[in-house]
Short mmCIF file of C-alpha atoms in Angstrom, two decimals:
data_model
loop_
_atom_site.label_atom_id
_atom_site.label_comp_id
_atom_site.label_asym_id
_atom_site.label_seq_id
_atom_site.Cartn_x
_atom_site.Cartn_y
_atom_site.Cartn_z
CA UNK D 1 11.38 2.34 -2.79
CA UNK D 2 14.20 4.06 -0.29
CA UNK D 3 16.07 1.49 2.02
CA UNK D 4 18.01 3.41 4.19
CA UNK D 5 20.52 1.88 6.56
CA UNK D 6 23.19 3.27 8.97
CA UNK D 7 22.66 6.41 11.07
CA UNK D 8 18.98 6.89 9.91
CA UNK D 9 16.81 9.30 10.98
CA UNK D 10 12.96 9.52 10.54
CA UNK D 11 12.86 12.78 8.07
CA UNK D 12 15.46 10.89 5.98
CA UNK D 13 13.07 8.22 4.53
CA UNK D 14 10.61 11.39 3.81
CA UNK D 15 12.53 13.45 2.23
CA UNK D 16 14.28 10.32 -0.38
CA UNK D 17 10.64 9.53 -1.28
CA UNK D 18 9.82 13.30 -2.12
CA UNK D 19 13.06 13.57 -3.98
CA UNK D 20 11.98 10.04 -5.53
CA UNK D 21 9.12 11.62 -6.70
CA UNK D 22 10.41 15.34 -8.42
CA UNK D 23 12.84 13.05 -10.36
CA UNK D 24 10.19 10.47 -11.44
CA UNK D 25 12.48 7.34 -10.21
CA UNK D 26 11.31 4.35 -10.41
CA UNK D 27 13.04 1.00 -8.58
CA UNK D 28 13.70 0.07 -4.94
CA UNK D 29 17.67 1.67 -3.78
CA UNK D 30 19.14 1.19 -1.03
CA UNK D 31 21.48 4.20 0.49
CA UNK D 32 23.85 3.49 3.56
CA UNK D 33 24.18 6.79 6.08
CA UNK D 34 26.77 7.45 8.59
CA UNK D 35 26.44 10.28 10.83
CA UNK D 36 29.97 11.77 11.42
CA UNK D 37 32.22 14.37 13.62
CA UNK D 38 34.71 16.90 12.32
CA UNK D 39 37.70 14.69 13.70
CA UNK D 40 35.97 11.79 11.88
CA UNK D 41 35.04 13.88 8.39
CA UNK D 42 38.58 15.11 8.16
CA UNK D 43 39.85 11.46 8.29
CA UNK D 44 37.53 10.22 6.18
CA UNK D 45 38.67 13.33 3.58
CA UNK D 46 42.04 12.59 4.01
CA UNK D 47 41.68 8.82 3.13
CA UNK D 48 39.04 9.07 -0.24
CA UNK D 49 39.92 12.48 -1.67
CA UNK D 50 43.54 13.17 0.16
CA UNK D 51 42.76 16.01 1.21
CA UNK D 52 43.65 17.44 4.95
CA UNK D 53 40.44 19.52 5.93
CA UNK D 54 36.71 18.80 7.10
CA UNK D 55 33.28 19.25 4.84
CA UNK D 56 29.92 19.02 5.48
CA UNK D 57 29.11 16.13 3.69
CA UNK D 58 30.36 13.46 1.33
CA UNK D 59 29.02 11.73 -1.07
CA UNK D 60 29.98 7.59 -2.83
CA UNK D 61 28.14 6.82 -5.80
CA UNK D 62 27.79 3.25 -6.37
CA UNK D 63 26.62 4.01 -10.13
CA UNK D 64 27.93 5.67 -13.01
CA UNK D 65 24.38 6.29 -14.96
CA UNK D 66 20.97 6.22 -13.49
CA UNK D 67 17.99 4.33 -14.98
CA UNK D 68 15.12 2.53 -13.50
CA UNK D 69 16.85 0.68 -10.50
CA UNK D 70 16.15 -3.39 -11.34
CA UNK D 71 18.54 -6.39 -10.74
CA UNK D 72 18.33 -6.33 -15.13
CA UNK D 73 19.42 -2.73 -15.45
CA UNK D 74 22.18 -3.30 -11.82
CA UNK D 75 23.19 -6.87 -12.22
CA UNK D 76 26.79 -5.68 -10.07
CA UNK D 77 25.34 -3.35 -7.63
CA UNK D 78 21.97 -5.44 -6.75
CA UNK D 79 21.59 -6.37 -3.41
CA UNK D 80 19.29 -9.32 -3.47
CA UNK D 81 18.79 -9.36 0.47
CA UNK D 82 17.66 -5.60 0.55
CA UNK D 83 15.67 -6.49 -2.84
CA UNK D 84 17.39 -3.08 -4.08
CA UNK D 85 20.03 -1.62 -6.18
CA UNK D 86 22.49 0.39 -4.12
CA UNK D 87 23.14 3.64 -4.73
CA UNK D 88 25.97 4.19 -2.35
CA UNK D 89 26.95 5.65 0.62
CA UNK D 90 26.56 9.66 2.27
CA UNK D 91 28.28 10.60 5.20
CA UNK D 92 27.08 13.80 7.24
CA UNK D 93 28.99 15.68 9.11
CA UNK D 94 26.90 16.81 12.58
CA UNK D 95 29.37 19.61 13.72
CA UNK D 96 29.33 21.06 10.31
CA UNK D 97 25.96 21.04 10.37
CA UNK D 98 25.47 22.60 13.95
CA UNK D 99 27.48 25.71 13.39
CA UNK D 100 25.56 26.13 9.65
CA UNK D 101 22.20 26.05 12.11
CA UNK D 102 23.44 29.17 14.01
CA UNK D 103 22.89 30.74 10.62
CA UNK D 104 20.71 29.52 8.15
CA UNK D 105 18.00 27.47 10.70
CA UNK D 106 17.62 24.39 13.18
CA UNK D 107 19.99 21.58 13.55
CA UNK D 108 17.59 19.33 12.13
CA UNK D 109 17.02 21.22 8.90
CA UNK D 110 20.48 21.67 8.46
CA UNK D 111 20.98 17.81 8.80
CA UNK D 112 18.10 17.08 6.28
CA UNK D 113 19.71 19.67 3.97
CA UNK D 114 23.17 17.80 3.88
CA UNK D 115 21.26 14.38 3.41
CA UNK D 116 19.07 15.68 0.38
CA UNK D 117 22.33 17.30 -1.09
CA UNK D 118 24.24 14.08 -0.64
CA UNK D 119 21.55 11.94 -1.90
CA UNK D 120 21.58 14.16 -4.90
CA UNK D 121 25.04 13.78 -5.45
CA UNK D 122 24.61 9.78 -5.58
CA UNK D 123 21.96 10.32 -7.96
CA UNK D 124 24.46 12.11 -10.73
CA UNK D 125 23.90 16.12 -10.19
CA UNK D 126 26.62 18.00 -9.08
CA UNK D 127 27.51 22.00 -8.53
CA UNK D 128 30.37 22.38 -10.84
CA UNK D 129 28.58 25.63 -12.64
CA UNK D 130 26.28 28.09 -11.52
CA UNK D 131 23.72 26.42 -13.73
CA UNK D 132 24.41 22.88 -12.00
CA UNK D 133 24.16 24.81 -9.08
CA UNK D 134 20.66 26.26 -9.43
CA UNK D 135 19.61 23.11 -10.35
CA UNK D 136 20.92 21.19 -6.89
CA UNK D 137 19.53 24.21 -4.99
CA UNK D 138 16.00 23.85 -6.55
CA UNK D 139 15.89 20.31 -5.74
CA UNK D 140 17.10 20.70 -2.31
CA UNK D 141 14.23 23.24 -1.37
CA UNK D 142 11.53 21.81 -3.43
CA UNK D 143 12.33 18.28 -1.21
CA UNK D 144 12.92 20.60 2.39
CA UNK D 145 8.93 22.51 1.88
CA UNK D 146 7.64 20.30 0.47
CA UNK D 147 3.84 20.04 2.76
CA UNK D 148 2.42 17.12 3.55
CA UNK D 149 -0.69 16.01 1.24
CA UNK D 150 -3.38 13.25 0.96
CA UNK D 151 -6.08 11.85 -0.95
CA UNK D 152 -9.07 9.76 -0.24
CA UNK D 153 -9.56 7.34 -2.92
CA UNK D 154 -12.82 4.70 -3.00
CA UNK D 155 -11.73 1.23 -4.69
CA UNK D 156 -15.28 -0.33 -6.61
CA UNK D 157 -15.90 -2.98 -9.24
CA UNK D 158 -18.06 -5.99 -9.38
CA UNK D 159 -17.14 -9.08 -6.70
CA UNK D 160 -13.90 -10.71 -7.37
CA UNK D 161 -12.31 -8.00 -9.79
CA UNK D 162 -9.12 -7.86 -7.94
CA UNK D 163 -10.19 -4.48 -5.29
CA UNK D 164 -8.61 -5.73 -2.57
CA UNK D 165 -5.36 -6.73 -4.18
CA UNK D 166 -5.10 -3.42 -5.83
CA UNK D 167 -4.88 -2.10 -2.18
CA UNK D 168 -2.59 -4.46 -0.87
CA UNK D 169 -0.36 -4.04 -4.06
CA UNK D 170 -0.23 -0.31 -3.40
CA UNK D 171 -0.18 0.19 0.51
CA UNK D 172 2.60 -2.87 0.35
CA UNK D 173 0.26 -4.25 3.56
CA UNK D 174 -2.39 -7.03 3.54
CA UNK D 175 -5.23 -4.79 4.93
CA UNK D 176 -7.57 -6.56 2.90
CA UNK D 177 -8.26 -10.31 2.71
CA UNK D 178 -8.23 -12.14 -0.64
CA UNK D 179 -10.07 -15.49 -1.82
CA UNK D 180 -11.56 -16.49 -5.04
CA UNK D 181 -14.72 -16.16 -3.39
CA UNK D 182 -16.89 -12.70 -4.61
CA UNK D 183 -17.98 -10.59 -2.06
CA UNK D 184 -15.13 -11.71 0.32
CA UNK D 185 -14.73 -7.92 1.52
CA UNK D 186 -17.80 -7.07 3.50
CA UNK D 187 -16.72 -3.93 5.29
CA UNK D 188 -15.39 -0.75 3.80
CA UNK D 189 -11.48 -1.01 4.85
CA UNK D 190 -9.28 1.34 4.78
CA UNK D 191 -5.86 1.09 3.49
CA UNK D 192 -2.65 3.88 3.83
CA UNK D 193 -0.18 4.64 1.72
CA UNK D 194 2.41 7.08 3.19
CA UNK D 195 5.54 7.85 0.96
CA UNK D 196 7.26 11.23 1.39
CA UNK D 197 4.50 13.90 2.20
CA UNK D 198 2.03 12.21 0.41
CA UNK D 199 -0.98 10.13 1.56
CA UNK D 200 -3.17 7.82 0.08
CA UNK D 201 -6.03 7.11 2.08
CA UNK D 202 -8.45 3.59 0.42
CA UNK D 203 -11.39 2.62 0.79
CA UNK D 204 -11.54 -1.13 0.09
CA UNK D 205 -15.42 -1.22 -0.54
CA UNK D 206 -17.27 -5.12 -1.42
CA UNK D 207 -18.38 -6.04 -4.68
CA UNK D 208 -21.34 -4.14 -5.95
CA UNK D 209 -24.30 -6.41 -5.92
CA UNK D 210 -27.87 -6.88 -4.84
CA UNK D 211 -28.40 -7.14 -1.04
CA UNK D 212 -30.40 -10.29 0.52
CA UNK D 213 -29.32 -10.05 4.66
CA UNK D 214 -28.74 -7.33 6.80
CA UNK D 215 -25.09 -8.43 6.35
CA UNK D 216 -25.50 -7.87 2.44
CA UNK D 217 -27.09 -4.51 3.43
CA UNK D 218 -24.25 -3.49 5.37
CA UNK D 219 -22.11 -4.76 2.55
CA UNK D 220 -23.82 -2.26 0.28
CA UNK D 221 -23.79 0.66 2.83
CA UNK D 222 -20.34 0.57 2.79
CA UNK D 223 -20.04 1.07 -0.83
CA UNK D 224 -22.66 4.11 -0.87
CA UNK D 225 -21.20 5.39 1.73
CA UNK D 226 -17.30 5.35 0.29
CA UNK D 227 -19.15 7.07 -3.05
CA UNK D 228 -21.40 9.63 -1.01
CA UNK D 229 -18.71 12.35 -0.75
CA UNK D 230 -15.85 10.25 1.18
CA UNK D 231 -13.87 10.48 -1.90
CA UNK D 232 -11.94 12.34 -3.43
CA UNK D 233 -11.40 10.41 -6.69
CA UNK D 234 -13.04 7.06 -7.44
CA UNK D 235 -11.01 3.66 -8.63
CA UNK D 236 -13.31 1.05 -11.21
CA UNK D 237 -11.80 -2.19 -11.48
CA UNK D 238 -12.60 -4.27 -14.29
CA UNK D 239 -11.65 -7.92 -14.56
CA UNK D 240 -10.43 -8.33 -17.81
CA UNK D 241 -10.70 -11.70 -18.30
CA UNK D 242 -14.76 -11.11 -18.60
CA UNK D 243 -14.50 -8.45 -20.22
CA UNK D 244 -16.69 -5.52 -20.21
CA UNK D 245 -20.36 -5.47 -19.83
CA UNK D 246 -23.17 -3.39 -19.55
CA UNK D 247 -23.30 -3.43 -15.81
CA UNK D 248 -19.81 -2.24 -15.72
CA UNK D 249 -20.61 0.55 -18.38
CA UNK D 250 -24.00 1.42 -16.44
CA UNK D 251 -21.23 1.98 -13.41
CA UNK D 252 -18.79 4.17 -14.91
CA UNK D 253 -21.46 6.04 -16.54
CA UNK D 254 -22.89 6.80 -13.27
CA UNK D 255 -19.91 7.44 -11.74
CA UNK D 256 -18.72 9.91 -14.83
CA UNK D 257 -21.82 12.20 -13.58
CA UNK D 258 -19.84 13.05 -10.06
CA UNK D 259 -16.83 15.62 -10.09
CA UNK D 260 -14.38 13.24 -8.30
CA UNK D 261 -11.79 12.02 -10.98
CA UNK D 262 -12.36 8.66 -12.45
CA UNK D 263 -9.39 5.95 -12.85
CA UNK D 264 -10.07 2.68 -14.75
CA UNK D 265 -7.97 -0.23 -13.48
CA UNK D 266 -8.41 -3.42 -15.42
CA UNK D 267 -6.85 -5.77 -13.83
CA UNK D 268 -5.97 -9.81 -14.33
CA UNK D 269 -3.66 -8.52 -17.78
CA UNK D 270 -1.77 -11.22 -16.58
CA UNK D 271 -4.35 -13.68 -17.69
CA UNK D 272 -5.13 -12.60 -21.62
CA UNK D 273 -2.97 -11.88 -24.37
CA UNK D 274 -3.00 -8.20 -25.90
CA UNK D 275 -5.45 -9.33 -28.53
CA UNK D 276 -7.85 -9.85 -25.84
CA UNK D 277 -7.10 -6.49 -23.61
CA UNK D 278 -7.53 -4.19 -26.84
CA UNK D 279 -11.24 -4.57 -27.68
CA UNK D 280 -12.26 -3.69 -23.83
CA UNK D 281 -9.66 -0.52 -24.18
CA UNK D 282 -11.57 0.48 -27.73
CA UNK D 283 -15.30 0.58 -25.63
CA UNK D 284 -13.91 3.06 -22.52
CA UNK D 285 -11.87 5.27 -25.31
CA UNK D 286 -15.69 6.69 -25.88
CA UNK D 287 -15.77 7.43 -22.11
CA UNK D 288 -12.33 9.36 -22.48
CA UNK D 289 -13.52 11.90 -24.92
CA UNK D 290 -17.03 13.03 -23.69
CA UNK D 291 -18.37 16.02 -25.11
CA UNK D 292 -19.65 16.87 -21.94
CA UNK D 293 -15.93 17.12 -20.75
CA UNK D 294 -16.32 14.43 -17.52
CA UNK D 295 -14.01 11.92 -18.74
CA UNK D 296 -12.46 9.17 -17.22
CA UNK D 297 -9.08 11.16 -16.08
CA UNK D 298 -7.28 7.19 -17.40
CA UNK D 299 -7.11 3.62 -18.37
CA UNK D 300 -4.73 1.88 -16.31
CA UNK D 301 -3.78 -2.58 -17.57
CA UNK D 302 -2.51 -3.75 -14.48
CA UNK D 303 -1.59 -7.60 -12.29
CA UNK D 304 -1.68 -7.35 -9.25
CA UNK D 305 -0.48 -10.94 -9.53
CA UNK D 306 2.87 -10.07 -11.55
CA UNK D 307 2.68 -6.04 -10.23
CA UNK D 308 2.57 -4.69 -13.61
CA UNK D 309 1.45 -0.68 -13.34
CA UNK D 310 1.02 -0.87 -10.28
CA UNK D 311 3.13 1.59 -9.56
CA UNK D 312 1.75 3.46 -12.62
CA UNK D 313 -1.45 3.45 -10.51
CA UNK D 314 0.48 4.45 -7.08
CA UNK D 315 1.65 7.59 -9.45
CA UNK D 316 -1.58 8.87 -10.90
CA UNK D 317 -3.38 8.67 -7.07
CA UNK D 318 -0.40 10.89 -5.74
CA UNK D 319 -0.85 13.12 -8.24
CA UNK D 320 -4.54 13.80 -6.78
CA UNK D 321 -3.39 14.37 -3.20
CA UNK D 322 -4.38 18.14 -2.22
CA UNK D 323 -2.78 20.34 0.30
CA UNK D 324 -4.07 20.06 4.61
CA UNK D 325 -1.89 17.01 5.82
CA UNK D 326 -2.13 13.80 6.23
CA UNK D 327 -5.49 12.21 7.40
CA UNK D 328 -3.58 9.48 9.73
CA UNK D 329 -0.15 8.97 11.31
CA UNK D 330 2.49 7.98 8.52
CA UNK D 331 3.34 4.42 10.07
CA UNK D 332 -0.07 3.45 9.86
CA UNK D 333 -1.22 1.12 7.20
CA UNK D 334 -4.49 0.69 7.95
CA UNK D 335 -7.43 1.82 10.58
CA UNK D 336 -9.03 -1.20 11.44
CA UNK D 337 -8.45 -2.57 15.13
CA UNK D 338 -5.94 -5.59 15.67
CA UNK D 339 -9.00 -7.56 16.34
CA UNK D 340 -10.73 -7.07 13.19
CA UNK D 341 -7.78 -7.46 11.06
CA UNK D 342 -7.00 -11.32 13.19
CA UNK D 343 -10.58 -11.87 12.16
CA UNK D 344 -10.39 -11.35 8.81
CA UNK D 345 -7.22 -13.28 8.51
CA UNK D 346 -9.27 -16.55 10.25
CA UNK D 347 -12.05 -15.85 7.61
CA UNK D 348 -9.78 -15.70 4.79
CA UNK D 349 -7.94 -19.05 5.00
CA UNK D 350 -11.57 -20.33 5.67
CA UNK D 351 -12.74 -19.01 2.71
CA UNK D 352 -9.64 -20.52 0.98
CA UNK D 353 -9.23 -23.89 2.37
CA UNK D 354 -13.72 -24.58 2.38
CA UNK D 355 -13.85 -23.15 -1.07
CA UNK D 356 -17.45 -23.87 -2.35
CA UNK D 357 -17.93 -26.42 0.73
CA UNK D 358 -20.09 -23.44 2.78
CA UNK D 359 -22.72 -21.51 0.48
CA UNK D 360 -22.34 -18.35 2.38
CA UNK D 361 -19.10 -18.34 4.31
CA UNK D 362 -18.71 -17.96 7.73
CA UNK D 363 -18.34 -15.29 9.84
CA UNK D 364 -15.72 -14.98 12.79
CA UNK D 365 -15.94 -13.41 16.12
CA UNK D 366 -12.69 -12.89 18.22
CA UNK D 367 -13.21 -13.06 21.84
CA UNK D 368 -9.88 -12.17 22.87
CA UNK D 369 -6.50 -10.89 22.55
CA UNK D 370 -4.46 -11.55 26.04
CA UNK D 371 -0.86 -10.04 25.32
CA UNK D 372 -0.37 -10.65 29.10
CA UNK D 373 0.55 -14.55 27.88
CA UNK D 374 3.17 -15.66 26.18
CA UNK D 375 3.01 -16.86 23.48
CA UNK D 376 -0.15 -14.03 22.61
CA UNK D 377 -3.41 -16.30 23.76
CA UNK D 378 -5.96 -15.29 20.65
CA UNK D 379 -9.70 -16.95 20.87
CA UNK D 380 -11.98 -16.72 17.95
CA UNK D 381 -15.37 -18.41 17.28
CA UNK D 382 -16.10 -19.52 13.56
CA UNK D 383 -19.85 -18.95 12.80
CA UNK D 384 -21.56 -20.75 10.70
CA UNK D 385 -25.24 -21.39 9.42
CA UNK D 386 -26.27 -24.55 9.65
CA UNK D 387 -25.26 -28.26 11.96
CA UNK D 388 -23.87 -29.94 8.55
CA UNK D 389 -21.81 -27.04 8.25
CA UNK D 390 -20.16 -27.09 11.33
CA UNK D 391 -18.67 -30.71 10.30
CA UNK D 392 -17.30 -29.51 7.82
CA UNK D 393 -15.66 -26.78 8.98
CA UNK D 394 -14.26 -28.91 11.67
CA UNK D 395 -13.29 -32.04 9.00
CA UNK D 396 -12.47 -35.43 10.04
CA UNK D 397 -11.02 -35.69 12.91
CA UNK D 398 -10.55 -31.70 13.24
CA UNK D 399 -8.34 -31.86 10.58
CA UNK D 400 -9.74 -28.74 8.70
CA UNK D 401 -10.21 -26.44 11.70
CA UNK D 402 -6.56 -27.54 12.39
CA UNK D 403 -5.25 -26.02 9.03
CA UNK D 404 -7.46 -23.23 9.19
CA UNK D 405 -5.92 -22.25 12.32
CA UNK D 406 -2.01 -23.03 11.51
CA UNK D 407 -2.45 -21.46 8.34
CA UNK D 408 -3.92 -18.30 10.33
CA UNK D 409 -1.66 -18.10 12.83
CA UNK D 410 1.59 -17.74 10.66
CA UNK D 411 -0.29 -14.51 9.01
CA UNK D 412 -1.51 -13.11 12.45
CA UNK D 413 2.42 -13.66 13.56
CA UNK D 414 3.76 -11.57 11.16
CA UNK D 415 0.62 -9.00 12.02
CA UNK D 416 1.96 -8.59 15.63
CA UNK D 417 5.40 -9.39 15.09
CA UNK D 418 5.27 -12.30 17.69
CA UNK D 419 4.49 -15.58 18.80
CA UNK D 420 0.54 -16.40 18.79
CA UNK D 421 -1.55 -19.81 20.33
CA UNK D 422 -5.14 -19.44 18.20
CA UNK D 423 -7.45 -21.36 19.84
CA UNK D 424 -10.59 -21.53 16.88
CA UNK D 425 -14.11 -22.83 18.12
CA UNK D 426 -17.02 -23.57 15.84
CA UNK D 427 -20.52 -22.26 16.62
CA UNK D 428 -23.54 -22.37 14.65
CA UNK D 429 -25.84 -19.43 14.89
CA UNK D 430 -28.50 -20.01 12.22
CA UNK D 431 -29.41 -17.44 10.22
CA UNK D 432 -26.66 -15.36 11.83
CA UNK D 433 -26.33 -12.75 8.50
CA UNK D 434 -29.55 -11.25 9.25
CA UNK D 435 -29.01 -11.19 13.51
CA UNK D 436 -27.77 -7.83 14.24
CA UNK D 437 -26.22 -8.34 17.49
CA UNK D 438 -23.93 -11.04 15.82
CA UNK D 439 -23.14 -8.61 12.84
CA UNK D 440 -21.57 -6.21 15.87
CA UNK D 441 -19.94 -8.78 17.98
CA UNK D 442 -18.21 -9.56 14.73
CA UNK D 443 -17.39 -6.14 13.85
CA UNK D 444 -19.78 -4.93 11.32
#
């Protein structure tokens, strides 16, 4: 949403997002911030405005109107390398802002104050009446107290609806691996969302479906677990290219009898014309106007393909989050170790490369992270059921274990923002879904 370069400083990203969010923006913007002296200000004053004195801050607007910020609306003023429209530049003045702390607070809120009033400015309100005035000043406090709030939000739906790229959509992250595979989450994942002071807290649960192994067991844990008083609201999402059917209406039926809020994604729009989309809308309208009064709270189209709604969908959770702080530190994304997430990225490009080639998947155990080497040394052992299917995974000549590995890597690079060797071995451990001590070595 906010790109802020310059002089940044950690509260300034906060407080644009809660601003962001009390003017219902919508758009990525970038702002450019330069920290400043008196000397410096009164320069600056004299050179823009000609005027010979210092002030506490100053404000360039880029744009004459404001609208959702997209390359369509800002052709001029879009910065395709920042992916943003700019919005313009604020410069603060620190000494101005140290002698208003002897009166009115800390340096630091006073510093925060001048960036929210300048950001305001860029944005097209202004103090030239009292009325504009109150206006500004109502703003400016709403963004300074604003507390910190969060939400715990459990993300269900039959295999393969599109859960896990809902979450990565929305936290911006890939916390969750995606295949074309059902059931390709098997643990319940957590996802975070931090923008201004408010939190978003996922759980990424598998596909809802009949367990076989004590890994499908797990696999259904997880999702009982997520709905037995984890959450705060619950997420259904439907795939809408098979419609809706009476499984999916025996789950939001259940779910309709708990107090946590009820969302509807259905996802895939991306797929099927309107005329398709509008006959699975008219069978949940019932479920929107219960007698009983426990509705679902909305119906949300969405692609996480093309990322239609999806911020409609980022809206409507922060507009659950409740008052006590956030539940994790704000530059975390997810709570899963480093060495679950590397395994998980293994089993994904697995899962995409074997397609239907392994009946049940495969299941990876990483042995190692040495960050003492460089490049990072990263070991991993790819389980799998059966002899026949350890040729395969391997290919001809180790060709497929080779692609599994360099497609891996490049994801686990960006993951820890350096250079990786992943050395991949194959091991079969039959029957290894139902062996418990292999379920924990991997992570489950």
């Amino acid at each position: 949403m906010f790109k802020l370069t310059g002089d940044t400083q950690a509260g300034f990203v906060r407080l644009a997002e809660i601003v962001y969010d009390i003017l219902g923006l919508k758009g990525n913007v970038s702002v450019d911030i330069e920290l400043i002296d008196d000397a410096q200000m009164k320069e600056l004053n004299a050179r823009t405005r000609g005027v010979d004195s210092t002030t506490d801050v100053l404000s360039f607007p880029s744009l004459t109107e404001i609208k959702e910020f997209t390359q369509k609306n800002y052709p001029q003023d879009y910065d395709k390398l920042q992916g943003a429209v700019v919005l313009g530049e604020i410069a603060i003045n620190t000494d101005a802002a140290a002698r208003q702390a002897e009166e009115y607070g800390t340096g630091e809120r006073e510093i925060n104050y001048l960036f929210v009033h300048g950001l305001l400015h860029l944005l097209g309100y202004d103090h030239m009446t009292d009325e504009d005035k109150k206006v500004m000043r109502e703003f400016e406090e709403s963004a300074l107290s604003a507390e910190d709030k969060s939400v715990v939000v459990a993300v269900i739906g039959r295999p393969n609806a599109g859960k896990s790229s809902l979450v990565n959509a929305i936290v911006g992250e890939k916390v969750s691996i995606v295949s074309p595979k059902p059931q390709t989450t098997r643990d319940r994942i957590t996802g975070i969302c931090t923008e201004g002071n408010k939190q978003i807290v996922f759980l990424d649960t598998p596909g809802m479906f009949k367990p076989r192994t004590k890994l499908d067991e797990h696999m259904d844990k997880s999702v009982k677990s997520s709905l037995g008083g984890d959450a705060d609201v619950v997420v259904i999402v439907l795939d809408c290219t098979k419609g809706i059917t009476a499984d999916d209406e025996k789950l939001i039926s259940e779910r309709l009898k708990n107090r946590a809020p009820l969302y509807i994604v259905l996802n895939k729009t991306d797929l099927k014309g309107y005329g398709d989309i509008y006959p699975i809308l008219d069978k949940l309208n019932p479920y929107m106007s219960r007698k009983d009064g426990r509705n679902i709270k909305d119906v949300i189209p969405t692609s996480c393909r093309t990322g239609r709604n999806i911020d409609t969908v980022k809206s409507a959770l922060k507009s659950e989050c409740k008052e006590g702080g956030f539940l994790f530190p704000p530059d975390e994304y997810t709570d899963r170790p480093v060495k679950f997430m590397i395994g998980e990225i293994v089993r994904e490009k697995a899962l995409l490369f074997l397609q239907d080639e392994i009946p049940h998947g495969v299941g990876i155990c990483v042995l190692g992270v040495d960050e003492s080497k460089s490049p990072t040394h990263i070991t991993a052992d790819v389980i799998v059921d059966k002899q026949s299917h350890k040729q395969i995974v391997i290919g001809d000549n180790g060709a497929m274990i080779k692609r599994i590995g360099q497609s891996a890597r490049r994801d686990i690079e960006q993951l820890l923002d350096r250079k990786v060797f992943l050395e991949l071995f194959v091991k079969v451990r039959p029957g290894w879904r139902d062996r418990q001590n292999i379920l924990r070595d991997i992570g489950y």
